[in-house]
Short mmCIF file of C-alpha atoms and ligand atoms in Angstrom, two decimals:
data_model
loop_
_atom_site.label_atom_id
_atom_site.label_comp_id
_atom_site.label_asym_id
_atom_site.label_seq_id
_atom_site.Cartn_x
_atom_site.Cartn_y
_atom_site.Cartn_z
CA UNK A 140 1.26 125.32 -170.80
CA UNK A 141 2.71 123.00 -168.16
CA UNK A 142 4.65 124.82 -165.46
CA UNK A 143 5.45 122.05 -162.99
CA UNK A 144 5.88 118.39 -163.72
CA UNK A 145 6.83 115.47 -161.50
CA UNK A 146 7.73 112.19 -163.15
CA UNK A 147 7.72 108.96 -161.18
CA UNK A 148 8.36 110.69 -157.87
CA UNK A 149 9.24 108.17 -155.20
CA UNK A 150 10.28 108.73 -151.59
CA UNK A 151 11.00 106.03 -149.04
CA UNK A 152 11.53 106.29 -145.32
CA UNK A 153 12.99 103.80 -142.91
CA UNK A 154 10.74 103.51 -139.88
CA UNK A 155 11.88 103.13 -136.27
CA UNK A 156 11.46 99.38 -136.56
CA UNK A 157 13.70 99.28 -139.62
CA UNK A 158 10.90 98.68 -142.08
CA UNK A 159 11.07 100.55 -145.40
CA UNK A 160 7.96 102.54 -146.08
CA UNK A 161 7.21 104.05 -149.48
CA UNK A 162 5.51 107.31 -148.53
CA UNK A 163 5.30 108.44 -152.14
CA UNK A 164 5.19 105.85 -154.91
CA UNK A 165 5.91 106.58 -158.56
CA UNK A 166 3.77 109.72 -158.64
CA UNK A 167 3.26 111.57 -161.91
CA UNK A 168 1.91 115.07 -161.51
CA UNK A 169 1.49 118.07 -163.79
CA UNK A 170 0.30 121.59 -163.15
CA UNK A 171 -0.45 124.13 -165.86
CA UNK A 172 -0.34 127.90 -165.65
CA UNK A 173 -3.56 129.20 -164.11
CA UNK A 174 -4.77 125.73 -163.19
CA UNK A 175 -6.11 124.48 -159.88
CA UNK A 176 -5.09 120.93 -159.13
CA UNK A 177 -6.72 119.28 -156.13
CA UNK A 178 -5.03 116.54 -154.11
CA UNK A 179 -7.13 114.51 -151.70
CA UNK A 180 -6.59 111.45 -149.59
CA UNK A 181 -6.86 110.27 -146.03
CA UNK A 182 -4.27 111.01 -143.40
CA UNK A 183 -1.02 109.13 -144.00
CA UNK A 184 -1.51 108.63 -147.75
CA UNK A 185 1.57 110.67 -148.61
CA UNK A 186 0.25 114.15 -149.35
CA UNK A 187 2.76 115.99 -147.16
CA UNK A 188 5.62 113.90 -148.51
CA UNK A 189 4.64 114.76 -152.08
CA UNK A 190 4.47 118.45 -151.15
CA UNK A 191 7.94 118.31 -149.62
CA UNK A 192 9.22 116.89 -152.90
CA UNK A 193 7.47 119.58 -154.94
CA UNK A 194 8.73 122.39 -152.71
CA UNK A 195 12.18 120.77 -152.65
CA UNK A 196 12.43 120.45 -148.90
CA UNK A 197 13.37 116.85 -149.72
CA UNK A 198 14.78 115.07 -152.74
CA UNK A 199 13.05 112.09 -154.33
CA UNK A 200 14.79 108.71 -154.21
CA UNK A 201 13.58 108.19 -157.74
CA UNK A 202 11.92 110.33 -160.36
CA UNK A 203 12.41 113.88 -161.44
CA UNK A 204 10.92 117.30 -161.18
CA UNK A 205 10.71 119.79 -164.03
CA UNK A 206 9.93 123.48 -163.71
CA UNK A 207 8.99 125.09 -167.02
CA UNK A 208 10.52 122.10 -168.76
CA UNK A 209 13.87 122.39 -166.99
CA UNK A 210 15.07 119.54 -164.80
CA UNK A 211 15.41 121.01 -161.31
CA UNK A 212 15.71 117.73 -159.38
CA UNK A 213 19.41 118.09 -158.64
CA UNK A 214 19.62 121.81 -157.88
CA UNK A 215 21.61 122.73 -154.79
CA UNK A 216 22.68 125.72 -152.78
CA UNK A 217 22.01 129.15 -154.17
CA UNK A 218 20.43 127.84 -157.39
CA UNK A 219 17.96 125.80 -155.34
CA UNK A 220 17.19 128.71 -153.07
CA UNK A 221 16.44 130.97 -156.01
CA UNK A 222 14.38 128.34 -157.79
CA UNK A 223 12.25 127.65 -154.74
CA UNK A 224 10.93 131.21 -154.81
CA UNK A 225 8.55 130.22 -157.59
CA UNK A 226 6.60 127.83 -155.39
CA UNK A 227 5.16 129.13 -152.14
CA UNK A 228 2.99 127.51 -149.50
CA UNK A 229 -0.10 128.50 -147.55
CA UNK A 230 -0.60 126.48 -144.37
CA UNK A 231 -3.54 125.55 -142.18
CA UNK A 232 -2.59 128.02 -139.49
CA UNK A 233 -0.25 130.65 -140.83
CA UNK A 234 0.05 132.24 -137.41
CA UNK A 235 2.25 129.32 -136.48
CA UNK A 236 4.73 130.57 -139.08
CA UNK A 237 4.74 134.11 -137.69
CA UNK A 238 7.03 135.11 -134.88
CA UNK A 239 4.87 136.30 -132.00
CA UNK A 240 6.73 139.59 -131.68
CA UNK A 241 6.47 140.44 -135.33
CA UNK A 242 3.85 142.85 -136.59
CA UNK A 243 1.74 141.80 -139.56
CA UNK A 244 3.47 144.16 -141.97
CA UNK A 245 6.91 142.82 -141.14
CA UNK A 246 5.70 139.23 -141.18
CA UNK A 247 4.33 139.40 -144.70
CA UNK A 248 7.42 140.92 -146.29
CA UNK A 249 9.90 138.81 -144.36
CA UNK A 250 10.49 136.25 -147.17
CA UNK A 251 11.40 139.13 -149.45
CA UNK A 252 14.09 140.41 -147.10
CA UNK A 253 16.01 137.17 -147.51
CA UNK A 254 16.57 138.12 -151.12
CA UNK A 255 16.48 141.89 -151.41
CA UNK A 256 17.66 144.83 -149.40
CA UNK A 257 14.77 147.24 -149.22
CA UNK A 258 14.66 150.80 -147.99
CA UNK A 259 12.13 151.65 -145.33
CA UNK A 260 9.99 153.29 -147.98
CA UNK A 261 10.13 150.25 -150.26
CA UNK A 262 9.16 148.02 -147.35
CA UNK A 263 6.14 150.11 -146.48
CA UNK A 264 5.07 150.21 -150.12
CA UNK A 265 5.33 146.45 -150.48
CA UNK A 266 3.44 145.91 -147.21
CA UNK A 267 0.64 148.09 -148.49
CA UNK A 268 0.53 146.34 -151.86
CA UNK A 269 0.35 142.93 -150.27
CA UNK A 270 -2.32 143.93 -147.75
CA UNK A 271 -4.36 145.39 -150.57
CA UNK A 272 -3.93 142.22 -152.60
CA UNK A 273 -5.50 140.17 -149.80
CA UNK A 274 -8.09 142.83 -149.06
CA UNK A 275 -6.93 143.88 -145.62
CA UNK A 276 -6.81 147.53 -144.51
CA UNK A 277 -3.41 149.22 -144.72
CA UNK A 278 -3.26 149.96 -141.03
CA UNK A 279 -3.22 146.24 -140.24
CA UNK A 280 0.51 146.41 -140.97
CA UNK A 281 1.01 147.68 -137.43
CA UNK A 282 -1.10 145.02 -135.72
CA UNK A 283 0.02 141.70 -134.33
CA UNK A 284 -1.24 138.56 -136.11
CA UNK A 285 -2.36 136.97 -132.84
CA UNK A 286 -4.81 139.84 -132.32
CA UNK A 287 -6.58 138.99 -135.58
CA UNK A 288 -9.32 136.53 -136.51
CA UNK A 289 -8.54 133.20 -138.17
CA UNK A 290 -9.68 134.48 -141.55
CA UNK A 291 -7.58 137.63 -141.26
CA UNK A 292 -4.55 135.59 -140.26
CA UNK A 293 -5.07 133.35 -143.26
CA UNK A 294 -5.11 136.46 -145.46
CA UNK A 295 -1.74 137.36 -143.94
CA UNK A 296 -0.53 133.85 -144.70
CA UNK A 297 -1.54 134.32 -148.33
CA UNK A 298 0.07 137.76 -148.46
CA UNK A 299 3.31 136.31 -147.12
CA UNK A 300 3.17 133.51 -149.69
CA UNK A 301 2.74 136.13 -152.44
CA UNK A 302 5.57 138.36 -151.25
CA UNK A 303 8.07 136.72 -153.58
CA UNK A 304 5.72 136.87 -156.53
CA UNK A 305 5.51 133.10 -157.01
CA UNK A 306 4.00 131.33 -159.99
CA UNK A 307 2.65 128.46 -157.94
CA UNK A 308 0.78 128.47 -154.65
CA UNK A 309 0.46 125.26 -152.67
CA UNK A 310 -2.40 125.38 -150.19
CA UNK A 311 -2.07 122.65 -147.56
CA UNK A 312 -5.39 122.31 -145.71
CA UNK A 313 -5.43 126.08 -145.96
CA UNK A 314 -9.08 126.47 -145.03
CA UNK A 315 -9.49 123.44 -142.78
CA UNK A 316 -9.41 125.41 -139.53
CA UNK A 317 -11.90 128.07 -140.63
CA UNK A 318 -15.67 128.38 -140.25
CA UNK A 319 -17.55 127.63 -143.44
CA UNK A 320 -18.41 131.27 -144.22
CA UNK A 321 -14.81 132.37 -143.66
CA UNK A 322 -13.58 129.40 -145.66
CA UNK A 323 -15.70 130.50 -148.58
CA UNK A 324 -14.27 134.01 -148.52
CA UNK A 325 -10.70 132.76 -148.41
CA UNK A 326 -11.37 130.54 -151.41
CA UNK A 327 -12.98 133.48 -153.22
CA UNK A 328 -9.76 135.37 -152.61
CA UNK A 329 -7.57 132.53 -153.88
CA UNK A 330 -9.67 132.15 -157.02
CA UNK A 331 -9.54 135.90 -157.61
CA UNK A 332 -5.76 135.95 -157.21
CA UNK A 333 -5.47 133.01 -159.53
CA UNK A 334 -7.48 134.75 -162.20
CA UNK A 335 -5.52 138.00 -161.93
CA UNK A 336 -2.05 136.52 -161.59
CA UNK A 337 -2.54 133.30 -163.58
CA UNK A 338 -1.30 131.43 -160.53
CA UNK A 339 -1.06 127.68 -160.61
CA UNK A 340 -2.70 126.40 -157.44
CA UNK A 341 -2.30 123.02 -155.79
CA UNK A 342 -5.06 122.66 -153.23
CA UNK A 343 -4.53 119.84 -150.78
CA UNK A 344 -7.35 118.79 -148.50
CA UNK A 345 -9.12 115.83 -146.97
CA UNK A 346 -12.42 117.41 -148.10
CA UNK A 347 -13.20 115.90 -151.51
CA UNK A 348 -16.41 117.90 -152.04
CA UNK A 349 -14.63 121.19 -151.44
CA UNK A 350 -11.68 120.25 -153.63
CA UNK A 351 -13.91 119.12 -156.46
CA UNK A 352 -15.85 122.35 -156.34
CA UNK A 353 -12.76 124.48 -156.98
CA UNK A 354 -10.33 122.29 -158.92
CA UNK A 355 -9.95 121.66 -162.62
CA UNK A 356 -8.57 118.20 -161.84
CA UNK A 357 -8.39 116.14 -158.67
CA UNK A 358 -5.73 113.57 -157.81
CA UNK A 359 -6.76 110.97 -155.27
CA UNK A 360 -3.92 109.44 -153.26
CA UNK A 361 -3.93 106.17 -151.35
CA UNK A 362 -0.99 104.47 -149.62
CA UNK A 363 1.56 106.69 -151.30
CA UNK A 364 0.29 106.30 -154.83
CA UNK A 365 -2.13 108.11 -157.09
CA UNK A 366 -5.16 105.87 -157.40
CA UNK A 367 -7.40 108.09 -159.45
CA UNK A 368 -7.47 111.35 -161.32
CA UNK A 369 -10.93 112.90 -161.45
CA UNK A 370 -12.14 115.86 -163.41
CA UNK A 371 -12.96 118.69 -161.03
CA UNK A 372 -16.43 120.15 -161.24
CA UNK A 373 -15.05 123.61 -160.79
CA UNK A 374 -18.48 124.86 -159.92
CA UNK A 375 -17.19 127.33 -157.38
CA UNK A 376 -18.81 130.67 -157.93
CA UNK A 377 -17.49 133.90 -156.59
CA UNK A 378 -19.83 135.72 -154.26
P1 ADP B 215 -0.30 112.70 -145.27
O1 ADP B 215 0.27 114.06 -145.44
O2 ADP B 215 -1.19 112.31 -146.41
O3 ADP B 215 -0.97 112.52 -143.96
P2 ADP B 215 2.47 111.85 -145.05
O4 ADP B 215 3.15 112.20 -146.29
O5 ADP B 215 2.67 112.71 -143.86
O6 ADP B 215 0.90 111.65 -145.33
O7 ADP B 215 2.91 110.37 -144.61
C1 ADP B 215 2.93 109.27 -145.50
C2 ADP B 215 3.55 108.08 -144.78
O8 ADP B 215 4.96 108.33 -144.63
C3 ADP B 215 3.00 107.86 -143.40
O9 ADP B 215 2.94 106.46 -143.17
C4 ADP B 215 4.02 108.52 -142.51
O10 ADP B 215 4.06 107.91 -141.23
C5 ADP B 215 5.32 108.28 -143.27
N1 ADP B 215 6.33 109.32 -143.04
C6 ADP B 215 6.21 110.63 -143.39
N2 ADP B 215 7.31 111.33 -143.10
C7 ADP B 215 8.18 110.43 -142.52
C8 ADP B 215 9.52 110.52 -141.99
N3 ADP B 215 10.20 111.68 -142.00
N4 ADP B 215 10.07 109.40 -141.50
C9 ADP B 215 9.39 108.22 -141.50
N5 ADP B 215 8.15 108.07 -141.99
C10 ADP B 215 7.53 109.15 -142.50
P1 ADP B 216 -4.44 145.75 -160.95
O1 ADP B 216 -5.61 145.26 -160.16
O2 ADP B 216 -4.37 147.23 -161.05
O3 ADP B 216 -4.29 145.04 -162.28
P2 ADP B 216 -2.37 144.06 -160.05
O4 ADP B 216 -3.30 142.92 -159.86
O5 ADP B 216 -1.42 143.96 -161.19
O6 ADP B 216 -3.16 145.41 -160.11
O7 ADP B 216 -1.50 144.27 -158.73
C1 ADP B 216 -2.02 144.80 -157.54
C2 ADP B 216 -0.86 145.18 -156.63
O8 ADP B 216 -0.15 144.00 -156.21
C3 ADP B 216 0.15 146.05 -157.32
O9 ADP B 216 0.48 147.10 -156.45
C4 ADP B 216 1.34 145.17 -157.57
O10 ADP B 216 2.56 145.85 -157.41
C5 ADP B 216 1.24 144.10 -156.53
N1 ADP B 216 1.65 142.80 -157.05
C6 ADP B 216 1.82 142.47 -158.33
N2 ADP B 216 2.11 141.19 -158.47
C7 ADP B 216 2.13 140.67 -157.24
C8 ADP B 216 2.34 139.37 -156.71
N3 ADP B 216 2.55 138.29 -157.45
N4 ADP B 216 2.30 139.22 -155.39
C9 ADP B 216 2.06 140.24 -154.62
N5 ADP B 216 1.83 141.48 -155.04
C10 ADP B 216 1.86 141.70 -156.33
#
């Protein structure tokens, strides 16, 4: 059951020197419900550009994007805003996305408040649910993200990404800044969430071995194009 499909996605930029650079070249991509798709490639190969097209921060110059079979390439305004809820991102350092004066509980439900008015009680309930989902104690709601460890902050980043109940999670170098043991636990959590929620996960990294160990399929990018699609080994085992 394909949930997201990109067909011939192409994005060009004009550089400072006036040269036209194809950052993303005719990329076909599909993601199924509950699937982990890995994307690897060296710096500058077009990974971030592709992600901006998938999350609709930018429009492709050519190609189209389908969500559950519906063409969403041309969506604008309110329709675009609503549609983008389905695809959420987890970044390398989520703390960068948190306002320094915001407590963890507020930070994780913030995306929700752009869409819904919630009573104080509803907010607290949602904060608790999300903290539980990422296996953090309830009372962390009152702490500041900068007082937490890297792994704890990444759990907050995942909680925030889940606040809108998305169907797809895009993890962009989400474990790159973490120690190996912490990295493993964050991936355990992602795999657990995937299993329970049937999340589609796109896991972007420069670390091919890691990506292969968790993905069902791996796309290798080079100079803006997809050069190879490998089967993942998906040998990752939960601790
Ligand atoms: P990656 O995420 O794999 O490192 P990017 O998608 O960031 O790759 O970049 C792909 C290419 O597109 C690079 O050559 C980069 O310099 C260029 N590029 C990316 N964004 C822009 C932009 N906004 N304007 C001009 N060139 C860009
Ligand atoms: P259970 O383990 O009992 O099956 P669930 O996995 O369905 O529970 O959900 C655990 C908690 O997370 C519930 O309180 C639920 O309201 C909340 N929740 C459900 N879906 C999501 C979601 N996509 N993102 C964040 N929280 C969710």
